[in-house]
């Protein structure tokens, strides 16, 4: 492997895009190449931030306002970034994170209509200049994704939004990917799992100069 600093990798997409399966395949790729990494997720990733996650995704009689939701996402992120992500990267350990700030632009920005400038302000406050080194965006038409998520059952508060909400979420992800092609790799998640994995692995091997592929 080329001399490569520890990478901060995020996975994004609408519900049912197949992120979890592909995260496992990515971790296997890192394993066979002897790369040390941690797996984590947002919102959450630390005990405190997981409590905020429960608050965010659980259903209760009182739904949070869009601004409340936005601030809680960043509250959880501040905790997660400072106590888990940055310390790992500092120790040269890679970080594989299921969702990060792109999800805030997509869900709270695109989905809920929060102005992009507000999110940029909070991003700067919480993250400074820190952004992921690489983002894998699993793109799938909303009906297909929601159908898969439905079949899994147990939709959380945000997953229970209507189809128009997720259309806006998907569009925002696509806009982010178009604006930042150096960081965001878009993968067509309509193909079957094996093909999607193959495509992802070959893109990553090329990018990082890895020699060993899983399996
Ligand atoms: P998950 O189901 O992929 O674990 O994601 C949890 C939910 O949280 C998902 O519906 C997307 C949502 N979310 C946001 O709305 N904003 C964010 O910033 C993050 C990280 C997640």
CSV table of N, CA and C in Angstrom, one decimal, residues 15 56-57 69 73 107-108 112 156-162 165-166:
chain,number,residue,atom,x,y,z
A,15,UNK,N,-32.5,5.8,2.8
A,15,UNK,CA,-32.8,4.5,3.5
A,15,UNK,C,-32.8,3.4,2.4
A,56,UNK,N,-33.4,11.5,19.1
A,56,UNK,CA,-33.7,12.0,17.8
A,56,UNK,C,-34.6,11.0,17.0
A,57,UNK,N,-34.3,9.7,17.2
A,57,UNK,CA,-35.0,8.8,16.3
A,57,UNK,C,-36.2,8.1,16.9
A,69,UNK,N,-34.0,19.5,15.9
A,69,UNK,CA,-33.4,18.3,15.3
A,69,UNK,C,-31.9,18.6,14.8
A,73,UNK,N,-28.4,17.0,16.1
A,73,UNK,CA,-27.5,16.3,15.2
A,73,UNK,C,-26.1,16.8,15.4
A,107,UNK,N,-30.8,15.7,4.9
A,107,UNK,CA,-32.1,15.5,5.6
A,107,UNK,C,-32.6,16.7,6.3
A,108,UNK,N,-31.8,17.5,7.0
A,108,UNK,CA,-32.3,18.7,7.7
A,108,UNK,C,-32.4,19.8,6.6
A,112,UNK,N,-35.9,18.9,5.4
A,112,UNK,CA,-36.7,19.8,6.3
A,112,UNK,C,-36.7,21.2,5.8
A,156,UNK,N,-37.8,4.1,11.9
A,156,UNK,CA,-37.6,5.1,12.9
A,156,UNK,C,-38.4,6.4,12.6
A,157,UNK,N,-38.3,7.4,13.4
A,157,UNK,CA,-39.1,8.6,13.2
A,157,UNK,C,-38.8,9.3,11.9
A,158,UNK,N,-37.5,9.3,11.6
A,158,UNK,CA,-37.2,10.0,10.3
A,158,UNK,C,-37.5,9.1,9.1
A,159,UNK,N,-37.2,7.8,9.2
A,159,UNK,CA,-37.5,6.9,8.1
A,159,UNK,C,-39.0,6.9,7.8
A,160,UNK,N,-39.8,7.4,8.7
A,160,UNK,CA,-41.3,7.3,8.4
A,160,UNK,C,-41.8,8.6,7.7
A,161,UNK,N,-40.9,9.4,7.2
A,161,UNK,CA,-41.3,10.6,6.5
A,161,UNK,C,-41.9,10.2,5.1
A,162,UNK,N,-42.5,11.1,4.4
A,162,UNK,CA,-43.2,10.7,3.1
A,162,UNK,C,-42.1,10.7,2.0
A,165,UNK,N,-40.2,13.9,0.9
A,165,UNK,CA,-39.1,14.2,1.8
A,165,UNK,C,-37.8,13.5,1.3
A,166,UNK,N,-38.0,12.2,1.0
A,166,UNK,CA,-36.8,11.5,0.6
A,166,UNK,C,-36.3,11.8,-0.8
